[in-house]
Every structure is written in structure tokens, then in C-alpha cells.
JSON list of C-alpha atoms in Angstrom, two decimals:
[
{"chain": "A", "resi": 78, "resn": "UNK", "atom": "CA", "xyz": [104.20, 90.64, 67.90]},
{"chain": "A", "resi": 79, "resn": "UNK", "atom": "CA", "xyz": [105.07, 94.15, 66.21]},
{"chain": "A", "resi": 80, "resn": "UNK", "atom": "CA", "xyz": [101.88, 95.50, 69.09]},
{"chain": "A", "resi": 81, "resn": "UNK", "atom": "CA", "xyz": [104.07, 94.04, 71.89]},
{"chain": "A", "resi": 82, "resn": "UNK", "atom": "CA", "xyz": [107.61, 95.32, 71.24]},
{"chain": "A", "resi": 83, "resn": "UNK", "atom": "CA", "xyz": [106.28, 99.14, 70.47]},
{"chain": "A", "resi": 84, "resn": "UNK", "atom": "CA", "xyz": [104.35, 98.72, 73.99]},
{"chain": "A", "resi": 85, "resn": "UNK", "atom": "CA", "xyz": [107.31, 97.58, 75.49]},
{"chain": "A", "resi": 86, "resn": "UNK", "atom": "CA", "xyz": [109.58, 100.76, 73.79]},
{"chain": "A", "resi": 87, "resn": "UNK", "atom": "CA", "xyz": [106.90, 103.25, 74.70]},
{"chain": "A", "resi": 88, "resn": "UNK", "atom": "CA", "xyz": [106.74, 101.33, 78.45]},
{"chain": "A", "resi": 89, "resn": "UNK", "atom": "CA", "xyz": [110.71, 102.25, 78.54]},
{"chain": "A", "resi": 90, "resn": "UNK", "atom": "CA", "xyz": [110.20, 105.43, 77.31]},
{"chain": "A", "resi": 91, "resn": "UNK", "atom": "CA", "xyz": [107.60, 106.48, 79.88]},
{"chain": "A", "resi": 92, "resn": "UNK", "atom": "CA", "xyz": [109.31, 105.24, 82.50]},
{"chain": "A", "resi": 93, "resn": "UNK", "atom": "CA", "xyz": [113.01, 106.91, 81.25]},
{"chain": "A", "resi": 94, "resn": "UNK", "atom": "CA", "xyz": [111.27, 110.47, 81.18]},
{"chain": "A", "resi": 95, "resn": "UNK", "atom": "CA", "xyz": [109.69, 109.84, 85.00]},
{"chain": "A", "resi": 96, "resn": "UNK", "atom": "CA", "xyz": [112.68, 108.49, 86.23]},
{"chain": "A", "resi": 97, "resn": "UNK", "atom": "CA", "xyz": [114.31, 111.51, 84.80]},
{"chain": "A", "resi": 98, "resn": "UNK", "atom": "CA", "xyz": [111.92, 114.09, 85.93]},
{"chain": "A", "resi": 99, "resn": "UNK", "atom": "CA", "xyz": [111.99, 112.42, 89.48]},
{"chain": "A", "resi": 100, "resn": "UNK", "atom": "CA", "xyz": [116.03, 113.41, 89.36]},
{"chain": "A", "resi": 101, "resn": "UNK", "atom": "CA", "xyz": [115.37, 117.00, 88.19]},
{"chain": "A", "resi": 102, "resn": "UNK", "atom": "CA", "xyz": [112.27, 117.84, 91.21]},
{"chain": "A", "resi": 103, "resn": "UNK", "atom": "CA", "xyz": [114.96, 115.83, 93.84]},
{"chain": "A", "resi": 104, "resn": "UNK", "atom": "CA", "xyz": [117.76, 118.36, 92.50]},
{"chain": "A", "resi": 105, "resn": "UNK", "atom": "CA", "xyz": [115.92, 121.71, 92.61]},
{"chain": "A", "resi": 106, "resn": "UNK", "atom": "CA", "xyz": [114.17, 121.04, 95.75]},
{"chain": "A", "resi": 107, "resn": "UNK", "atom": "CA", "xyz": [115.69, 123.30, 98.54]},
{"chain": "A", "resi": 108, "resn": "UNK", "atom": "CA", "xyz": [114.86, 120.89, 101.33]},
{"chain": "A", "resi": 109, "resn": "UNK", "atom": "CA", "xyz": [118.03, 117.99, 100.93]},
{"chain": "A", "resi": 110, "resn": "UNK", "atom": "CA", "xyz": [120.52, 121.05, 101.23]},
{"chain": "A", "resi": 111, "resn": "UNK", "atom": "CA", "xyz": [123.22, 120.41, 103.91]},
{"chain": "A", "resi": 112, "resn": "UNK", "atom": "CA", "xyz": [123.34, 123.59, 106.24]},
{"chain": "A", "resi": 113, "resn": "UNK", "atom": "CA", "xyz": [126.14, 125.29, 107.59]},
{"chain": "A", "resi": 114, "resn": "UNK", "atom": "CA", "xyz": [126.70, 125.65, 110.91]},
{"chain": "A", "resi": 115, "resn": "UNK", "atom": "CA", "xyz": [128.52, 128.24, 112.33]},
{"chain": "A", "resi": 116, "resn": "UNK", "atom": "CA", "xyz": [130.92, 128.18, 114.98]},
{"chain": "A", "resi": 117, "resn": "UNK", "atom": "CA", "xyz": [130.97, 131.05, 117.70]},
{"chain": "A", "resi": 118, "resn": "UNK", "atom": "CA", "xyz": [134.18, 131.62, 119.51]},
{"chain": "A", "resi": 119, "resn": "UNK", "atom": "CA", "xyz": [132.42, 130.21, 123.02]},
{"chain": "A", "resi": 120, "resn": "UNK", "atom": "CA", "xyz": [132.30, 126.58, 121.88]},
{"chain": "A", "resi": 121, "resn": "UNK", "atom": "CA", "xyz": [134.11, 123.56, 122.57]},
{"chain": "A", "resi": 122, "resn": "UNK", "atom": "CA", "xyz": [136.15, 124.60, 119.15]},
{"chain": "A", "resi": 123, "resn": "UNK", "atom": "CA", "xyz": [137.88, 127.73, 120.09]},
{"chain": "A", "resi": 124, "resn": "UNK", "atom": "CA", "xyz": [139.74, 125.31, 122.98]},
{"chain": "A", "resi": 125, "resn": "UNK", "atom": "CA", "xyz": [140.51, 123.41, 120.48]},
{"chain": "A", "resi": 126, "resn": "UNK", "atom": "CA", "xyz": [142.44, 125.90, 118.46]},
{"chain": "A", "resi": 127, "resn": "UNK", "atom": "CA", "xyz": [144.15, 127.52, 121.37]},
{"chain": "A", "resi": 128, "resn": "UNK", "atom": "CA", "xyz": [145.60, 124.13, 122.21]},
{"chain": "A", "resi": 129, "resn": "UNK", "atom": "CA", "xyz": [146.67, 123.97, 118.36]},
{"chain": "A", "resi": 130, "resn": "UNK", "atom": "CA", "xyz": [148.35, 127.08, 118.72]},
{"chain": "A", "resi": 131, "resn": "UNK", "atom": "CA", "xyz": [150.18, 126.44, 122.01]},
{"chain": "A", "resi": 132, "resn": "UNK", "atom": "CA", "xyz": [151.14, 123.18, 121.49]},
{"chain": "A", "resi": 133, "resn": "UNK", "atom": "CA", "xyz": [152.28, 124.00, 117.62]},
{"chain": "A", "resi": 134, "resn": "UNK", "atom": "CA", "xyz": [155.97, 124.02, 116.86]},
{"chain": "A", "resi": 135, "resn": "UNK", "atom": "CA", "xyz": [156.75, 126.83, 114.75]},
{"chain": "A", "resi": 136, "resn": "UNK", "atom": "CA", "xyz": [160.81, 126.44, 114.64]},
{"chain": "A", "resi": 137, "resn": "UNK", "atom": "CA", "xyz": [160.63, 124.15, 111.87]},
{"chain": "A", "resi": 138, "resn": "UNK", "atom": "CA", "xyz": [162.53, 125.55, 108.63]},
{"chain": "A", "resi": 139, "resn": "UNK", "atom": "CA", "xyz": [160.54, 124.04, 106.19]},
{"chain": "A", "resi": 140, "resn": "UNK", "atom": "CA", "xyz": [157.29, 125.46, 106.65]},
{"chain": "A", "resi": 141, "resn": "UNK", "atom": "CA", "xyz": [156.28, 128.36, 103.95]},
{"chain": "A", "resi": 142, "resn": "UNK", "atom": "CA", "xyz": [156.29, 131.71, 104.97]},
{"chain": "A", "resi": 143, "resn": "UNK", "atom": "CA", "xyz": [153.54, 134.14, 105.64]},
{"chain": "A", "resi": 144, "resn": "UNK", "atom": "CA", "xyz": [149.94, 132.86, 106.00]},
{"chain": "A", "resi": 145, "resn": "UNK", "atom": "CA", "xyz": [149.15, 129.56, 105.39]},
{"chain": "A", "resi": 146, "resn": "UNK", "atom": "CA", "xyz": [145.42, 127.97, 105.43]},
{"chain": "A", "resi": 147, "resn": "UNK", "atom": "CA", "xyz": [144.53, 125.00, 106.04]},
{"chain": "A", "resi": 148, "resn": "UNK", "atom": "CA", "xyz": [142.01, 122.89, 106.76]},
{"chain": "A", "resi": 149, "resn": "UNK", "atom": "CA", "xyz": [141.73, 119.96, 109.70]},
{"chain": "A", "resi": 150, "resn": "UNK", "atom": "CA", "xyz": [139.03, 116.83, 109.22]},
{"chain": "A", "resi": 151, "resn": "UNK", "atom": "CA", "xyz": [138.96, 114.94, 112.55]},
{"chain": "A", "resi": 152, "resn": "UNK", "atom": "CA", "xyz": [136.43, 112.69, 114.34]},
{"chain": "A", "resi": 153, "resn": "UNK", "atom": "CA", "xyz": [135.40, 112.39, 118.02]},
{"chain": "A", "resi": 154, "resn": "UNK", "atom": "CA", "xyz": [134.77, 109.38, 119.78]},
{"chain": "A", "resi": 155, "resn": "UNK", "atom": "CA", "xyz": [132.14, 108.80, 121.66]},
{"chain": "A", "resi": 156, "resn": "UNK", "atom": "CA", "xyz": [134.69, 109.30, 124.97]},
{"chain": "A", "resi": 157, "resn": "UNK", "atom": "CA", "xyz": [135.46, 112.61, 123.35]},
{"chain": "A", "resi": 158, "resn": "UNK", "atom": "CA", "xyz": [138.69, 111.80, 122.27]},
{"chain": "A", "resi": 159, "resn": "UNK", "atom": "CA", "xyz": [139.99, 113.54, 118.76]},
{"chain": "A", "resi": 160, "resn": "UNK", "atom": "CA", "xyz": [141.08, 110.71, 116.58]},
{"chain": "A", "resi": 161, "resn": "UNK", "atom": "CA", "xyz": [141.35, 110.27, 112.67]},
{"chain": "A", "resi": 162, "resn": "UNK", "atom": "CA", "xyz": [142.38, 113.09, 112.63]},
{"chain": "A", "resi": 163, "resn": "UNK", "atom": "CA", "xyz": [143.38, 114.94, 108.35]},
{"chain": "A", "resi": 164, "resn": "UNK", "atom": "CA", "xyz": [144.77, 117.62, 107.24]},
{"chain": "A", "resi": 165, "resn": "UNK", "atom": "CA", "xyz": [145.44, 119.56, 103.96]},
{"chain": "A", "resi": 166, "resn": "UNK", "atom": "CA", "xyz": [146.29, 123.15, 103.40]},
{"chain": "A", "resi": 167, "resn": "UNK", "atom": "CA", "xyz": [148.89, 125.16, 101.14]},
{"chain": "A", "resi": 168, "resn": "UNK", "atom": "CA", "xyz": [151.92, 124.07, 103.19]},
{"chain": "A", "resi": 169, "resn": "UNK", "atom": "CA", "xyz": [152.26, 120.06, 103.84]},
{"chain": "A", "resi": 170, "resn": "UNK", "atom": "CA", "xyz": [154.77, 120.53, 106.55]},
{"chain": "A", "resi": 171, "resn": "UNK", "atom": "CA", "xyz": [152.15, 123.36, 108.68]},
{"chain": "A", "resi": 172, "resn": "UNK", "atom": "CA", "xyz": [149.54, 120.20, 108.01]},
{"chain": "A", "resi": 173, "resn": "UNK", "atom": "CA", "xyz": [151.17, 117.29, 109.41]},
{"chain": "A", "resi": 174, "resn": "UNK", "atom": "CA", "xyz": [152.21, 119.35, 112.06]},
{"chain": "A", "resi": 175, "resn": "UNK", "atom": "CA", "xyz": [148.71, 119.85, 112.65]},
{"chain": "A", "resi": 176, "resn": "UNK", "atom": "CA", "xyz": [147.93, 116.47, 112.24]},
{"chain": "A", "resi": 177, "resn": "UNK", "atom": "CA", "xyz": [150.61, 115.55, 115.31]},
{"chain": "A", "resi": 178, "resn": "UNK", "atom": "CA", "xyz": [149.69, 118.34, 117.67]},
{"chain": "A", "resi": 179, "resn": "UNK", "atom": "CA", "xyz": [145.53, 117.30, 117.46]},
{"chain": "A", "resi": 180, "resn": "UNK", "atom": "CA", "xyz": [146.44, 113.22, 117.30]},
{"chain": "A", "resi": 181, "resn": "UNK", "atom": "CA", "xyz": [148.88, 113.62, 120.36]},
{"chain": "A", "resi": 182, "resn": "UNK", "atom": "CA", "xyz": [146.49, 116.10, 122.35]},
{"chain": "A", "resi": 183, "resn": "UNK", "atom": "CA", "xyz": [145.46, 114.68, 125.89]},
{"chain": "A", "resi": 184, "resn": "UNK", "atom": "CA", "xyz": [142.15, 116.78, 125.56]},
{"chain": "A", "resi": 185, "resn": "UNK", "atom": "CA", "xyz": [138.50, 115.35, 125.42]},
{"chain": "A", "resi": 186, "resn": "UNK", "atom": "CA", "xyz": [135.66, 117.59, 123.87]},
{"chain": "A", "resi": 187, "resn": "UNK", "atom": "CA", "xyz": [132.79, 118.14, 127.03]},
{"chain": "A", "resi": 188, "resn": "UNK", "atom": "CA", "xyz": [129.50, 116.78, 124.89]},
{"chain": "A", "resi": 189, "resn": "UNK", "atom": "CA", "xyz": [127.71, 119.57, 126.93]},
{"chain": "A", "resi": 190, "resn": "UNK", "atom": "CA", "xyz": [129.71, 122.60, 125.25]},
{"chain": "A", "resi": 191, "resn": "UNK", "atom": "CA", "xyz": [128.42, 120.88, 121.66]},
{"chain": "A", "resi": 192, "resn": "UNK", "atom": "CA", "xyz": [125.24, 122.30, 120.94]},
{"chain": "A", "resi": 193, "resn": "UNK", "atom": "CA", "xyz": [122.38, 120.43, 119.78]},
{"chain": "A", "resi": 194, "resn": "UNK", "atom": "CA", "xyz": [123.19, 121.49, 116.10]},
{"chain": "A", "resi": 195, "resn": "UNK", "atom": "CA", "xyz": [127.09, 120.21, 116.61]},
{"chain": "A", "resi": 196, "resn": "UNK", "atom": "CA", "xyz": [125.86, 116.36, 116.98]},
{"chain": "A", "resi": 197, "resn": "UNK", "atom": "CA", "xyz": [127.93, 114.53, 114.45]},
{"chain": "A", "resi": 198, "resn": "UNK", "atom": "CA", "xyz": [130.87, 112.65, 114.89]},
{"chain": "A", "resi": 199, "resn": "UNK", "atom": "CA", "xyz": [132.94, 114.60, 112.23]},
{"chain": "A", "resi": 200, "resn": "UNK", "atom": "CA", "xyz": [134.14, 117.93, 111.73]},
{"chain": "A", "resi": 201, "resn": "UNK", "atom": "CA", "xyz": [136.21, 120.59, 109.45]},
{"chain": "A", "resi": 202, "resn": "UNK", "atom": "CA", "xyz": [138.00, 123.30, 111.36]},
{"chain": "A", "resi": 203, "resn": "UNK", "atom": "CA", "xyz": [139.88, 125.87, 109.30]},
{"chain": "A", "resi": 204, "resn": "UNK", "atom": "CA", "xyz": [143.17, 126.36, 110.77]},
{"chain": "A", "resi": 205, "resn": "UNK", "atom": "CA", "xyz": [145.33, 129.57, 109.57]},
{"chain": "A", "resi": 206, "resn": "UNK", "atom": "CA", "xyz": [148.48, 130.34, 110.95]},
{"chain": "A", "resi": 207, "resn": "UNK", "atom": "CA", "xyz": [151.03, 132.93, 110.12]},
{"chain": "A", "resi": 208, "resn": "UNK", "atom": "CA", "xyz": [154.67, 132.04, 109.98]},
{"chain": "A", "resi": 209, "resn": "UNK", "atom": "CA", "xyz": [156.83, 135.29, 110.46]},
{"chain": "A", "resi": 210, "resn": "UNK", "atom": "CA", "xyz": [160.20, 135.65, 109.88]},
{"chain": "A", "resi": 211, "resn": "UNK", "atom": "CA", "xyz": [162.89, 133.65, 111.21]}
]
């Protein structure tokens, strides 16, 4: 009986340390890394951003001064359409008003001006805008 339980430790204990070094190769491994893509200023984005910027209202009094970053989550639909559309940055005025410009845009991203490395449904666009003096 004492033979079976100190197999059975030793059993657990073997199998802890390979479960363990199977964690450490999957974590050093270079190959699960998510890559960046970069955006160039001829892609479907940079319409995107000049329809932010002419349809943003920058009148409002409560948005902070000076430049503000943010940063805009949204998804496209397979039609094209922008929906789901989230937004944080340092002001929380500057990112709602993001959030209603893109949500109430009556624009559809062309699927051929996404390149074959642009596939997904969801994207981060940094948005920075500058807020001068009133």
C-alpha cells in the first residue's frame, strides 16, 4: 500500500514539472506573438480620421485643453458599417464625442482598401486632437 501512494506522489510530481515546463517553452517561444500592423496614411483609416475631424464638434466647453489622446475600439460589420464603437482617452468629454461622431457616421469601409493583413473585424485607432483656445 505504502509502494502505491509514493508511485502515485512521484506520478503527480512528474507530471506537475512537465506541465510546468510545457508553460515555460509556450511562453518563451517567439512564434504566438501578436504582430503589429502598421497603418500607412493611404488606407481605408486615414478616411476615417478625416471624417472624425470634420464631423467633430469642438465648441464644447468642457473638453480639456491642449492635446488630448485617445484611443477608439470599434468593429466593422461585414456590410462595412462602423458599429460598437469605444472610446477612452485623457478627456471623457473629447471620447464620447468620438464615440457619437464614428456611431452616427453614414460611411462604410471599401473591403478592397483593407489589405490582406487588415482582415479582422476589430480595430484600435489612436485619435489625438488638439483643443486651442477658446
Amino acid at each position: 500500500m505504502k509502494n502505491k501512494i509514493q508511485i502515485f506522489v512521484a506520478s503527480l510530481f512528474v507530471l506537475g514539472l512537465t506541465a510546468i515546463a510545457g508553460n515555460v517553452k509556450a511562453q518563451i517561444v517567439s512564434n504566438n506573438t501578436i504582430q503589429e500592423v502598421q497603418l500607412n496614411k493611404n488606407d481605408a483609416f486615414s478616411e476615417i480620421r478625416n471624417l472624425l475631424m470634420a464631423n467633430f464638434d469642438f465648441t464644447n466647453q468642457d473638453y480639456k485643453q491642449g492635446v488630448v489622446n485617445s484611443e477608439v475600439k470599434f468593429d466593422i460589420a461585414e456590410n462595412g458599417k462602423i458599429v460598437n464603437v469605444r472610446s477612452k482617452g485623457d478627456c471623457k468629454n473629447v471620447s464620447k464625442e468620438i464615440e457619437n461622431v464614428l456611431s452616427h457616421l453614414l460611411y462604410k469601409v471599401d473591403a478592397s482598401k483593407l489589405n490582406e493583413n487588415m482582415l479582422a473585424s476589430s480595430f484600435v485607432m489612436p485619435v489625438r486632437v488638439d483643443i486651442n483656445n477658446r
